[in-house]
Coordinates of C-alpha atoms in Angstrom, one line a residue:
M1 CA 5.3 10.1 16.4
S2 CA 8.8 8.7 16.7
T3 CA 11.7 11.2 16.1
L4 CA 12.4 9.1 13.0
K5 CA 9.0 9.5 11.6
K6 CA 9.1 13.3 12.6
Q7 CA 12.0 13.8 10.3
A8 CA 10.9 12.0 7.4
A9 CA 7.8 13.9 7.6
R10 CA 9.6 17.0 7.9
G11 CA 11.9 15.9 4.8
Q12 CA 8.6 15.7 2.4
D13 CA 6.8 18.9 4.0
S14 CA 9.9 21.2 3.7
Q15 CA 11.0 20.0 0.7
V16 CA 12.5 23.2 -1.1
L17 CA 12.1 22.6 -4.8
P18 CA 12.7 25.1 -7.4
K19 CA 9.7 27.2 -8.8
V20 CA 8.6 26.2 -12.4
P21 CA 10.3 28.7 -14.5
V22 CA 8.5 31.1 -17.3
P23 CA 10.6 30.5 -20.6
P24 CA 11.9 33.5 -22.5
L25 CA 9.1 34.8 -24.5
K26 CA 11.1 34.5 -28.0
Q27 CA 12.3 30.9 -27.3
T28 CA 8.4 29.9 -26.9
L29 CA 7.7 31.8 -29.8
D30 CA 10.5 30.1 -32.2
T31 CA 9.8 26.7 -30.6
Y32 CA 6.0 27.1 -31.5
L33 CA 6.7 27.8 -35.0
K34 CA 9.2 25.0 -35.2
C35 CA 6.5 22.5 -34.0
V36 CA 3.7 23.5 -36.3
Q37 CA 5.6 24.5 -39.6
H38 CA 5.7 20.8 -40.9
L39 CA 1.8 20.2 -39.8
V40 CA 0.0 22.8 -41.6
K41 CA -0.1 24.0 -45.3
D42 CA 2.2 26.4 -46.4
E43 CA -0.2 29.2 -47.0
Q44 CA -1.3 28.8 -43.5
F45 CA 2.0 28.8 -41.9
K46 CA 3.0 32.2 -43.4
K47 CA 0.0 33.9 -41.9
T48 CA 0.8 32.2 -38.7
K49 CA 4.6 33.3 -38.9
T50 CA 3.3 36.9 -39.6
I51 CA 0.9 36.9 -36.4
V52 CA 3.4 35.4 -34.1
E53 CA 6.3 37.9 -35.1
K54 CA 3.8 40.6 -34.5
F55 CA 2.7 39.1 -31.2
G56 CA 6.5 39.0 -29.9
A57 CA 7.5 42.5 -31.3
P58 CA 9.3 44.5 -29.1
G59 CA 6.7 46.8 -27.0
G60 CA 4.0 44.3 -28.4
V61 CA 1.3 42.3 -26.5
G62 CA 3.4 39.3 -25.9
E63 CA 5.8 41.4 -23.8
V64 CA 3.1 43.1 -21.7
L65 CA 1.7 39.4 -21.2
Q66 CA 5.1 37.9 -20.4
K67 CA 5.8 40.9 -18.0
K68 CA 2.7 39.9 -16.0
L69 CA 3.6 36.0 -16.1
L70 CA 6.6 36.9 -14.5
E71 CA 5.1 38.8 -11.8
R72 CA 2.9 35.9 -11.1
R73 CA 5.8 33.7 -10.7
D74 CA 7.1 35.6 -7.9
K75 CA 3.9 35.6 -6.0
T76 CA 3.0 32.0 -6.4
A77 CA 4.3 28.7 -5.5
N78 CA 3.6 27.7 -9.3
W79 CA 2.3 30.1 -11.5
V80 CA 0.7 27.7 -14.1
Y81 CA -0.9 25.6 -11.5
D82 CA -4.5 26.8 -11.5
Y83 CA -4.4 27.7 -15.1
W84 CA -3.4 24.2 -16.2
L85 CA -5.7 22.4 -13.9
E86 CA -8.9 24.7 -15.0
D87 CA -8.1 24.1 -18.7
M88 CA -7.1 20.6 -18.5
Y89 CA -9.9 19.4 -16.2
L90 CA -12.2 21.6 -14.3
N91 CA -13.4 23.6 -17.4
N92 CA -13.9 20.6 -19.5
R93 CA -17.6 19.6 -19.7
L94 CA -17.2 15.9 -21.0
A95 CA -18.3 12.9 -19.0
L96 CA -15.3 11.4 -16.6
P97 CA -15.5 7.8 -17.6
V98 CA -13.5 7.3 -21.0
N99 CA -12.8 11.1 -21.6
S100 CA -10.9 12.0 -18.6
S101 CA -10.4 9.1 -16.0
P102 CA -7.8 6.8 -16.5
A103 CA -7.6 3.4 -15.1
M104 CA -5.2 0.6 -14.0
V105 CA -6.2 -3.0 -14.5
F106 CA -4.6 -5.5 -12.0
P107 CA -3.6 -8.9 -13.1
K108 CA -6.7 -11.1 -13.6
Q109 CA -7.4 -12.6 -10.4
T110 CA -8.9 -16.3 -9.9
F111 CA -11.3 -16.2 -7.2
R112 CA -13.0 -19.6 -6.1
D113 CA -16.3 -18.2 -5.1
Q114 CA -17.6 -15.1 -3.6
K115 CA -16.0 -15.2 -0.3
D116 CA -12.8 -15.3 -1.9
A117 CA -13.6 -12.2 -3.9
L118 CA -14.7 -10.7 -0.7
R119 CA -11.1 -11.7 0.9
F120 CA -9.4 -10.1 -1.6
A121 CA -11.6 -7.0 -1.2
A122 CA -10.9 -6.8 2.4
R123 CA -7.2 -7.5 2.0
L124 CA -7.2 -4.4 -0.5
I125 CA -8.9 -2.0 2.2
R126 CA -6.3 -2.9 4.8
G127 CA -3.7 -2.3 2.2
V128 CA -5.4 1.4 1.4
L129 CA -5.4 2.0 5.0
E130 CA -1.6 1.1 5.4
Y131 CA -0.7 3.2 2.3
K132 CA -3.1 6.4 3.4
A133 CA -1.3 6.1 7.1
L134 CA 2.1 6.3 5.2
I135 CA 0.9 9.5 3.4
D136 CA -0.7 11.0 6.7
V137 CA 2.7 11.1 8.5
R138 CA 4.4 11.9 5.5
M139 CA 6.4 8.6 5.7
L140 CA 6.6 7.8 1.9
P141 CA 10.1 7.6 0.6
V142 CA 10.7 10.8 -1.6
D143 CA 10.6 10.0 -5.1
V144 CA 13.4 10.8 -7.5
A145 CA 13.6 11.3 -11.2
R146 CA 14.1 8.3 -13.5
G147 CA 15.1 8.4 -17.2
Q148 CA 16.5 11.7 -18.4
L149 CA 18.3 13.7 -15.8
A150 CA 17.5 10.9 -13.1
G151 CA 18.3 11.4 -9.6
T152 CA 16.6 14.8 -9.0
P153 CA 14.0 14.8 -6.1
L154 CA 10.3 15.0 -7.1
C155 CA 7.4 17.0 -5.5
M156 CA 5.4 14.7 -3.3
K157 CA 2.0 16.9 -3.1
Q158 CA 0.2 14.7 -5.4
Y159 CA 0.1 11.7 -3.1
Y160 CA -1.4 14.0 -0.3
R161 CA -4.4 14.3 -2.6
L162 CA -5.0 10.6 -3.5
F163 CA -7.7 9.9 -0.7
T164 CA -8.6 13.5 0.3
S165 CA -10.0 14.9 -3.1
Y166 CA -13.5 15.1 -4.4
R167 CA -14.6 16.9 -7.7
Y168 CA -17.7 18.6 -7.5
P169 CA -19.5 19.2 -10.8
G170 CA -20.4 22.9 -11.7
L171 CA -22.7 24.5 -14.2
K172 CA -19.8 26.1 -16.0
T173 CA -16.6 24.8 -14.3
D174 CA -15.8 21.8 -11.9
T175 CA -14.6 22.7 -8.2
L176 CA -11.7 20.2 -6.8
K177 CA -11.9 20.1 -3.1
V178 CA -8.8 18.6 -1.2
D179 CA -9.1 18.3 2.7
M180 CA -5.3 18.6 3.7
N181 CA -6.3 18.2 7.6
T182 CA -4.9 14.8 8.5
T183 CA -5.8 15.4 12.0
S184 CA -9.5 14.4 10.9
S185 CA -8.7 11.0 10.3
T186 CA -10.8 9.6 13.2
S187 CA -14.0 9.8 11.3
E188 CA -12.7 7.4 8.6
H189 CA -15.0 5.6 6.3
M190 CA -15.1 4.1 2.7
I191 CA -18.0 3.9 0.5
V192 CA -18.9 0.3 -0.7
A193 CA -20.8 0.2 -4.3
C194 CA -22.7 -3.0 -4.7
K195 CA -25.4 -4.0 -7.1
N196 CA -25.7 0.0 -7.7
Q197 CA -26.4 0.5 -4.2
F198 CA -23.9 2.5 -1.7
F199 CA -23.0 1.7 1.7
M200 CA -20.9 3.3 4.5
L201 CA -18.0 1.3 5.6
D202 CA -16.6 2.6 9.1
V203 CA -12.7 1.6 9.0
V204 CA -12.5 2.5 12.8
A205 CA -14.2 1.3 15.5
N206 CA -13.6 2.6 19.2
N207 CA -10.5 4.6 18.2
K208 CA -9.1 1.6 16.3
Q209 CA -8.9 0.6 12.7
L210 CA -10.7 -2.5 11.7
N211 CA -8.7 -5.4 10.9
E212 CA -9.0 -7.7 7.9
T213 CA -11.4 -10.5 9.3
E214 CA -13.6 -7.6 10.4
I215 CA -13.5 -5.8 7.1
L216 CA -14.4 -9.0 5.5
S217 CA -17.6 -9.8 7.7
Q218 CA -18.7 -6.1 7.0
L219 CA -18.2 -6.7 3.5
E220 CA -20.3 -10.1 3.7
K221 CA -22.9 -8.1 5.3
I222 CA -22.8 -5.4 2.7
M223 CA -23.3 -8.0 0.1
K224 CA -26.2 -9.4 1.9
M225 CA -27.8 -6.2 2.4
S226 CA -27.4 -5.4 -1.3
E227 CA -29.6 -8.4 -2.3
N228 CA -32.6 -7.2 -0.5
A229 CA -34.9 -6.1 -2.9
E230 CA -37.5 -4.1 -1.0
E231 CA -34.8 -1.7 0.4
K232 CA -33.4 -1.1 -3.2
H233 CA -32.9 2.4 -4.4
P234 CA -32.5 3.7 -7.9
P235 CA -28.9 3.6 -9.7
F236 CA -28.0 7.3 -8.4
G237 CA -24.2 6.5 -9.4
I238 CA -24.8 6.7 -13.1
L239 CA -25.5 10.5 -12.6
T240 CA -21.7 10.8 -11.9
S241 CA -20.8 9.4 -15.3
D242 CA -22.8 12.0 -17.2
D243 CA -21.4 15.4 -18.8
R244 CA -20.4 17.8 -16.0
T245 CA -23.3 20.3 -16.7
E246 CA -25.9 17.6 -16.5
W247 CA -24.5 16.1 -13.5
A248 CA -24.3 19.6 -12.0
Q249 CA -28.1 20.3 -12.9
A250 CA -29.1 16.8 -11.4
R251 CA -27.2 17.3 -8.1
E252 CA -29.0 20.7 -7.7
A253 CA -32.2 18.8 -8.3
L254 CA -30.9 16.1 -5.7
I255 CA -29.8 18.1 -2.7
K256 CA -33.3 20.0 -2.6
D257 CA -33.7 16.7 -0.1
Q258 CA -32.1 16.6 3.1
T259 CA -32.0 12.7 2.6
N260 CA -30.0 12.7 -0.6
Q261 CA -27.8 15.9 1.0
D262 CA -26.6 13.7 3.8
S263 CA -25.8 10.8 1.4
L264 CA -23.6 13.1 -0.7
A265 CA -22.1 14.4 2.0
L266 CA -20.8 10.9 3.1
I267 CA -19.6 10.0 -0.3
E268 CA -17.9 13.1 -0.4
S269 CA -16.1 12.9 2.6
S270 CA -15.1 9.2 2.1
I271 CA -11.2 7.9 1.9
C272 CA -12.4 6.2 -1.5
V273 CA -15.1 4.0 -3.1
V274 CA -14.9 0.3 -3.2
C275 CA -16.9 -1.3 -6.2
L276 CA -18.0 -4.7 -5.9
D277 CA -18.8 -5.7 -9.4
E278 CA -20.9 -8.6 -10.7
P279 CA -19.4 -10.9 -13.1
C280 CA -19.3 -9.2 -16.4
G281 CA -19.9 -12.3 -18.6
L282 CA -17.3 -11.2 -21.1
P283 CA -14.2 -13.3 -21.9
P284 CA -11.3 -12.3 -19.4
S285 CA -9.2 -10.6 -22.3
D286 CA -7.0 -7.6 -21.5
T287 CA -9.2 -5.3 -23.5
N288 CA -12.3 -6.3 -22.3
R289 CA -10.6 -5.7 -18.7
A290 CA -9.9 -2.4 -19.8
L291 CA -13.2 -1.7 -20.8
M292 CA -14.9 -2.8 -17.7
M293 CA -12.2 -0.6 -15.7
L294 CA -13.0 2.3 -17.9
H295 CA -16.6 2.3 -18.2
G296 CA -18.0 -0.4 -16.2
G297 CA -20.0 -1.9 -19.2
G298 CA -23.0 0.5 -18.9
C299 CA -26.2 -0.1 -17.1
E300 CA -26.5 -3.4 -18.3
R301 CA -23.3 -4.4 -16.5
N302 CA -21.5 -2.3 -13.7
G303 CA -21.5 1.1 -14.9
A304 CA -23.8 2.4 -12.4
N305 CA -21.8 0.6 -9.6
R306 CA -19.6 3.7 -9.6
W307 CA -19.1 7.3 -8.3
Y308 CA -16.9 9.2 -10.7
D309 CA -16.5 12.3 -8.7
K310 CA -14.3 10.4 -6.2
S311 CA -10.4 10.4 -6.7
M312 CA -10.1 6.7 -6.0
Q313 CA -12.2 4.0 -7.0
F314 CA -11.3 0.4 -6.5
V315 CA -13.1 -2.4 -8.4
V316 CA -13.1 -5.9 -7.6
G317 CA -15.2 -7.8 -9.7
M318 CA -16.7 -11.4 -8.6
D319 CA -15.0 -12.6 -11.8
G320 CA -11.7 -11.6 -11.2
V321 CA -11.7 -8.4 -13.1
C322 CA -9.9 -5.8 -10.7
G323 CA -8.1 -2.5 -11.0
V324 CA -8.7 1.2 -10.1
V325 CA -10.3 4.1 -11.7
C326 CA -8.8 7.6 -11.0
E327 CA -10.5 10.9 -11.1
H328 CA -7.4 12.5 -12.8
S329 CA -7.6 16.1 -11.6
P330 CA -5.9 15.8 -8.3
F331 CA -2.8 13.5 -9.6
E332 CA -1.0 12.2 -12.3
G333 CA -0.9 8.5 -13.4
I334 CA 2.5 7.5 -11.7
V335 CA 1.1 8.1 -8.4
M336 CA -1.9 6.0 -9.2
V337 CA 0.9 3.2 -10.3
Q338 CA 2.9 3.8 -6.9
C339 CA -0.3 3.2 -4.8
S340 CA -1.4 0.6 -7.0
E341 CA 1.9 -1.5 -6.8
F342 CA 1.8 -0.9 -2.9
L343 CA -1.4 -2.8 -3.0
M344 CA -0.9 -5.5 -5.2
K345 CA 2.7 -6.2 -2.7
H346 CA 0.4 -6.1 0.1
I347 CA -2.2 -8.4 -1.2
T348 CA 0.1 -10.9 -2.8
G349 CA 2.8 -10.5 0.0
S350 CA 0.6 -11.2 2.9
P351 CA -0.4 -15.2 3.1
L352 CA -3.6 -16.5 2.2
R353 CA -4.5 -17.8 5.7
M354 CA -7.1 -15.6 7.3
V355 CA -5.4 -13.3 9.3
Q356 CA -5.9 -12.0 13.1
P357 CA -9.1 -13.5 14.5
S358 CA -11.9 -11.2 15.0
S359 CA -11.4 -9.0 17.9
G360 CA -14.5 -10.3 19.3
R361 CA -15.9 -6.4 19.6
A362 CA -19.2 -6.0 18.3
L363 CA -19.3 -3.9 15.1
S364 CA -22.2 -1.9 14.1
P365 CA -23.4 -3.1 10.8
P366 CA -22.7 -1.1 7.4
R367 CA -25.2 1.7 6.6
R368 CA -27.1 1.6 3.3
L369 CA -27.2 5.4 2.0
L370 CA -30.5 6.4 1.5
W371 CA -32.1 8.3 -1.3
K372 CA -35.1 10.5 -2.1
C373 CA -36.5 10.1 -5.8
N374 CA -39.0 11.7 -7.7
S375 CA -40.1 11.5 -11.2
H376 CA -37.9 14.6 -12.4
I377 CA -34.7 12.7 -10.9
Q378 CA -36.2 9.3 -12.4
A379 CA -36.3 11.0 -15.7
L380 CA -32.5 12.2 -15.3
L381 CA -31.3 8.6 -14.3
G382 CA -32.9 7.5 -17.3
T383 CA -31.0 9.8 -19.7
S384 CA -27.7 9.5 -17.9
G385 CA -28.0 5.8 -18.7
D386 CA -28.4 6.5 -21.9
R387 CA -25.6 8.7 -22.6
L388 CA -23.3 6.2 -20.9
Q389 CA -24.5 3.7 -22.8
R390 CA -23.7 5.7 -26.0
L391 CA -20.2 6.1 -24.5
V392 CA -19.7 2.4 -23.7
N393 CA -21.0 1.5 -27.5
N394 CA -18.5 4.1 -29.1
L395 CA -15.3 3.4 -27.3
D396 CA -13.1 1.0 -29.6
M397 CA -10.1 -0.3 -27.4
D398 CA -7.4 -2.8 -28.4
V399 CA -4.8 -3.8 -25.5
F400 CA -1.9 -5.2 -27.3
T401 CA 1.5 -6.9 -25.9
F402 CA 4.0 -6.5 -28.2
E403 CA 6.3 -9.7 -27.2
T404 CA 9.0 -9.4 -29.9
Y405 CA 11.1 -7.4 -27.8
G406 CA 11.2 -4.7 -24.7
K407 CA 13.4 -2.1 -23.3
E408 CA 16.2 -4.2 -23.0
F409 CA 16.6 -4.6 -26.8
I410 CA 16.4 -0.6 -27.3
K411 CA 18.7 0.0 -24.5
K412 CA 21.4 -2.2 -26.4
Q413 CA 20.9 0.2 -29.6
K414 CA 22.0 3.1 -27.0
M415 CA 18.4 4.5 -27.5
S416 CA 16.1 5.9 -25.1
P417 CA 13.2 3.3 -24.9
D418 CA 10.7 6.5 -24.7
G419 CA 11.8 8.1 -27.4
F420 CA 12.2 5.0 -29.4
I421 CA 8.4 4.0 -28.5
Q422 CA 7.2 7.7 -29.7
V423 CA 9.0 7.5 -32.9
A424 CA 7.3 4.1 -33.7
L425 CA 4.1 5.7 -32.9
Q426 CA 4.6 8.5 -35.2
L427 CA 5.6 5.9 -38.0
A428 CA 2.4 3.9 -37.2
F429 CA 0.4 6.9 -37.4
Y430 CA 2.1 7.9 -40.7
K431 CA 1.2 4.5 -42.3
C432 CA -2.4 4.7 -41.5
R433 CA -2.6 8.5 -42.5
G434 CA 0.1 9.6 -44.6
R435 CA 1.0 12.3 -42.4
L436 CA 1.8 13.4 -38.7
V437 CA -0.4 15.2 -36.4
P438 CA -0.4 17.4 -33.2
T439 CA 0.9 15.1 -30.4
Y440 CA 0.8 15.1 -26.7
E441 CA 3.3 13.2 -24.7
S442 CA 3.0 14.0 -20.7
A443 CA 6.1 15.0 -19.2
S444 CA 6.2 15.3 -15.5
L445 CA 7.1 18.9 -14.0
R446 CA 7.4 17.1 -10.4
R447 CA 11.1 18.6 -10.4
F448 CA 9.4 21.8 -9.0
Q449 CA 7.2 23.0 -6.3
E450 CA 3.6 21.6 -7.0
G451 CA 4.7 20.7 -10.5
R452 CA 2.1 18.7 -12.7
V453 CA 2.9 18.2 -16.3
D454 CA 3.5 20.1 -19.6
N455 CA 3.5 18.6 -23.4
I456 CA 6.4 16.9 -25.2
R457 CA 5.3 17.3 -29.1
S458 CA 6.7 14.3 -30.3
A459 CA 5.6 15.0 -34.0
T460 CA 9.0 17.0 -34.6
P461 CA 10.2 17.9 -37.8
D462 CA 12.9 15.3 -37.5
V463 CA 10.4 12.4 -37.1
L464 CA 8.8 13.3 -40.3
T465 CA 12.0 13.2 -42.1
F466 CA 12.4 9.7 -40.5
V467 CA 9.2 8.1 -41.4
K468 CA 9.1 9.5 -44.7
S469 CA 12.2 7.5 -45.4
M470 CA 11.0 4.4 -43.9
A471 CA 7.6 4.5 -45.8
D472 CA 9.4 5.4 -49.0
E473 CA 8.3 2.9 -51.8
G474 CA 10.8 3.8 -54.2
A475 CA 13.5 2.7 -52.0
T476 CA 15.3 5.7 -52.5
F477 CA 17.2 5.6 -49.2
T478 CA 19.9 3.7 -48.0
D479 CA 19.8 1.9 -44.5
S480 CA 22.8 4.4 -43.2
E481 CA 20.5 7.2 -44.3
K482 CA 17.7 5.7 -42.4
M483 CA 19.9 5.2 -39.6
K484 CA 21.3 8.7 -39.4
R485 CA 17.3 10.0 -39.8
L486 CA 16.5 7.7 -36.9
K487 CA 19.3 9.0 -34.6
D488 CA 18.2 12.7 -35.5
A489 CA 14.6 11.8 -34.9
L490 CA 15.6 10.2 -31.3
K491 CA 18.0 13.2 -30.7
A492 CA 15.1 15.8 -31.5
Q493 CA 12.7 14.0 -29.2
T494 CA 15.2 13.4 -26.0
D495 CA 16.1 17.3 -26.6
Y496 CA 12.3 18.1 -26.4
T497 CA 11.6 15.9 -23.2
I498 CA 14.7 17.5 -21.5
A499 CA 13.2 21.1 -22.3
A500 CA 9.5 19.8 -20.9
I501 CA 10.7 18.4 -17.7
T502 CA 12.9 21.5 -17.1
G503 CA 10.1 23.7 -17.5
M504 CA 11.0 24.9 -20.8
A505 CA 8.3 23.5 -23.0
I506 CA 5.9 25.7 -25.0
D507 CA 2.2 24.5 -23.8
N508 CA 2.0 25.7 -20.2
H509 CA 3.9 28.9 -21.5
L510 CA 1.2 29.6 -24.1
L511 CA -1.6 28.9 -22.0
G512 CA -0.2 31.3 -19.6
L513 CA 0.0 34.0 -21.7
L514 CA -3.8 33.4 -22.9
K515 CA -5.2 33.3 -19.3
V516 CA -3.4 36.4 -18.3
S517 CA -4.8 38.3 -21.5
K518 CA -8.0 37.1 -20.2
E519 CA -7.4 38.6 -17.0
L520 CA -6.4 41.8 -18.3
K521 CA -9.8 41.9 -20.0
M522 CA -7.9 42.2 -23.4
E523 CA -9.2 41.1 -26.8
R524 CA -7.9 37.8 -27.4
P525 CA -4.8 38.1 -29.2
D526 CA -4.6 37.3 -32.5
I527 CA -2.1 34.2 -32.2
F528 CA -4.6 32.5 -30.1
C529 CA -7.6 33.1 -32.8
D530 CA -5.3 31.3 -35.5
E531 CA -6.2 28.4 -37.1
T532 CA -2.8 27.1 -36.5
Y533 CA -3.2 27.5 -32.7
L534 CA -6.4 25.8 -32.5
A535 CA -5.1 23.0 -34.6
S536 CA -2.0 22.4 -32.7
N537 CA -3.9 21.9 -29.8
H538 CA -6.4 19.4 -31.2
F539 CA -4.4 16.3 -30.0
I540 CA -5.1 13.5 -32.5
L541 CA -2.5 11.5 -30.8
S542 CA -2.6 11.4 -27.1
T543 CA 0.2 9.2 -25.6
S544 CA 1.5 8.8 -22.2
Q545 CA 4.3 6.1 -20.6
V546 CA 3.1 4.4 -17.8
P547 CA 5.8 1.9 -16.8
T548 CA 4.8 -0.3 -13.9
T549 CA 7.2 -2.9 -12.1
V550 CA 4.2 -5.2 -11.0
E551 CA 2.1 -7.1 -13.9
M552 CA -0.7 -4.3 -14.8
F553 CA -1.2 -1.9 -17.1
C554 CA -2.8 1.6 -17.4
C555 CA -5.3 2.7 -20.1
Y556 CA -7.3 5.8 -21.0
G557 CA -9.8 6.9 -24.0
P558 CA -9.1 9.4 -26.5
V559 CA -9.0 13.3 -25.8
V560 CA -10.9 14.5 -29.2
P561 CA -13.5 12.4 -31.3
N562 CA -11.1 11.9 -34.3
G563 CA -8.1 10.8 -31.8
Y564 CA -6.2 8.0 -30.5
G565 CA -5.4 7.5 -26.6
T566 CA -2.2 5.3 -26.4
C567 CA -0.7 4.6 -23.2
Y568 CA 2.4 2.2 -23.3
N569 CA 4.4 0.3 -20.5
P570 CA 7.8 -0.7 -21.5
Q571 CA 8.8 -3.9 -20.0
P572 CA 12.2 -5.6 -20.4
H573 CA 11.0 -8.1 -23.0
H574 CA 7.7 -7.0 -24.2
I575 CA 5.7 -3.7 -24.5
V576 CA 2.1 -3.2 -23.6
F577 CA 0.3 -0.8 -25.5
S578 CA -3.8 0.2 -24.6
V579 CA -4.9 1.9 -27.7
S580 CA -8.1 3.5 -27.8
S581 CA -10.4 5.6 -30.4
F582 CA -14.2 6.0 -31.1
W583 CA -16.2 3.7 -33.5
E584 CA -18.1 6.7 -34.6
N585 CA -15.1 8.3 -36.1
T586 CA -14.7 6.5 -39.6
E587 CA -10.8 8.0 -39.8
T588 CA -9.8 6.0 -36.7
S589 CA -9.6 2.2 -35.9
S590 CA -7.6 0.5 -32.8
A591 CA -7.2 -2.3 -34.8
V592 CA -5.5 -0.8 -37.6
F593 CA -3.6 1.3 -35.7
V594 CA -2.3 -1.6 -33.7
K595 CA -1.4 -3.4 -36.8
A596 CA 0.5 -0.6 -38.0
L597 CA 2.4 -0.2 -34.7
N598 CA 3.4 -3.8 -34.6
E599 CA 4.8 -3.4 -38.4
S600 CA 6.7 -0.1 -37.3
L601 CA 8.1 -1.9 -34.3
L602 CA 9.4 -4.6 -36.4
E603 CA 10.6 -2.3 -39.0
I604 CA 12.8 -0.2 -36.9
R605 CA 14.3 -3.4 -35.1
D606 CA 15.3 -4.8 -38.8
L607 CA 16.6 -1.6 -39.3
C608 CA 18.7 -1.7 -36.1
N609 CA 19.9 -5.2 -36.6
R610 CA 20.8 -4.5 -40.5
S611 CA 23.1 -1.7 -39.6
A612 CA 24.6 -3.5 -36.9
A613 CA 25.4 -6.3 -38.9
A614 CA 26.7 -4.0 -41.6
A615 CA 28.9 -2.2 -39.0
S616 CA 30.5 -5.6 -38.0
Q617 CA 31.5 -6.2 -41.3
P618 CA 33.7 -3.8 -42.4
T619 CA 34.9 -5.3 -45.8
E620 CA 31.2 -5.4 -47.0
S621 CA 29.7 -2.5 -45.3
S622 CA 30.5 -0.1 -47.8
Q623 CA 28.7 -2.0 -50.4
A624 CA 25.7 -2.9 -48.3
A625 CA 25.1 0.4 -47.0
S626 CA 25.1 1.9 -50.1
Q627 CA 22.4 -0.5 -51.4
P628 CA 18.8 0.8 -51.1
H629 CA 16.9 -1.3 -49.0
K630 CA 12.6 -2.0 -49.2
S631 CA 11.1 -1.6 -45.9
G632 CA 9.7 -4.9 -44.6
K633 CA 6.2 -5.0 -46.1

């Protein structure tokens, strides 16, 4: 490795970032009360206030737990990391597709024929190998924070887990295994899924990586092998789409046979999975492409052509539906974005001529993974398929591009695009349901060692005051009053965002206190048994900003049965929203929410425009501002 490379690697490895703080106990408890008061009934809040005050009283349970957390902070690189990982992912028993694994949807590709699609896949695989090489020698430039408190260097650890992680299903809790030993990269192989069959693709031959032409010829062989009906195995990938406990039990049954053990070991140690999908037969709308990435369309389509435990699954559909599905426990969305953008630039950047001629070296053909099946396993495959189909039928997805304006307009108002969009989401929800609900917006903690995320609770008292003024039918509020409320709502959102990214939000802290009480074998403190606490952690609105510089968008499912998953990607002159909910729940409808969101974005824009116009006409402004204005219904 050159000196320059060594220095860059050292720069990433020796990143000395601060440890994530433990916020003061009183501050967290005060903020908690402020976050929940307007979301629960008065009676309930009184009860909660008493419980919280008792928990935080001098010499009380809270102080004992806080002391233990502070000791834990001194002893670990990141006191909340394991607690958060278990709570957010590993203990969750729901199936990974839709419920947990987000997807990045690439721009629709136009393939002339199958060879064209395989050429795209070969180029993608070369891109993955180049990106992985940069990670292995720690040559990725260190990320710096954007948005609020921009410019701070960020922890790079999540990148090192992109191609080295595997999530093993467990009966009660899963295990995330990460192989950080980059020297073992000589045995590099990928798994290619094609027609629900799995193949091992060696990407190294005689100590030299395959070039694009060689990869293409291996993919063509895989395609041919997958068509051989005599050698077809049942669709074992479907098992990984099941609830985690069911999959853990099925895996126990599988590994009784050495053949299955060997196949599992090859998948588990692979760099990634590349899924060559059959045409899905649906119109190529953004919504349909999002659905195909999230669940593959079930057994009828490409739902079994997946292996959900692997952290990166690249999907190349013969019909041009392409993207990546990620197992979320090792890293956040931004890492998936950076990797995806590198790959898209790699694919579009290299000219379409067939690159280097084949080296002329003989490559051993790809290997089909073999499986042993008995009647018990056959039955498990059937029930897994049925459960995936139910999930497919239940997901109500609406990908909506708001084209009237984007972040440029918002910045001209001297407002934060993220805060502005969050306020619009709250207004949309209020239009649908006449109330606000606990809202989750992920906030990155990568300013700290091994930082992951905490939660920005966007449903603030200030935003409630604003949305009520906007939804007011009696037109009792003037534009200047609404504008003041909008600015207060945005300030509250920004203040909470800054608290969250500097390690001062409440969710991780409360989780830490709860986990420590369990470790001390205490009876569960009242604060964590309280109805308010349980309701405040039921995130009916789960939101995330995932911006991209290349044309693509991210999507995911709701985190609760009666909730919405809302991912947004603000561009200069438009905003892409992926809104998901479940058909089975009668309270939610993605189309209804999207309609309300569209109205909300237009109404807030109109308010800003009227206020700006009034401000530029000083003589009439006092009259105009004092006139109540009916909202644009």
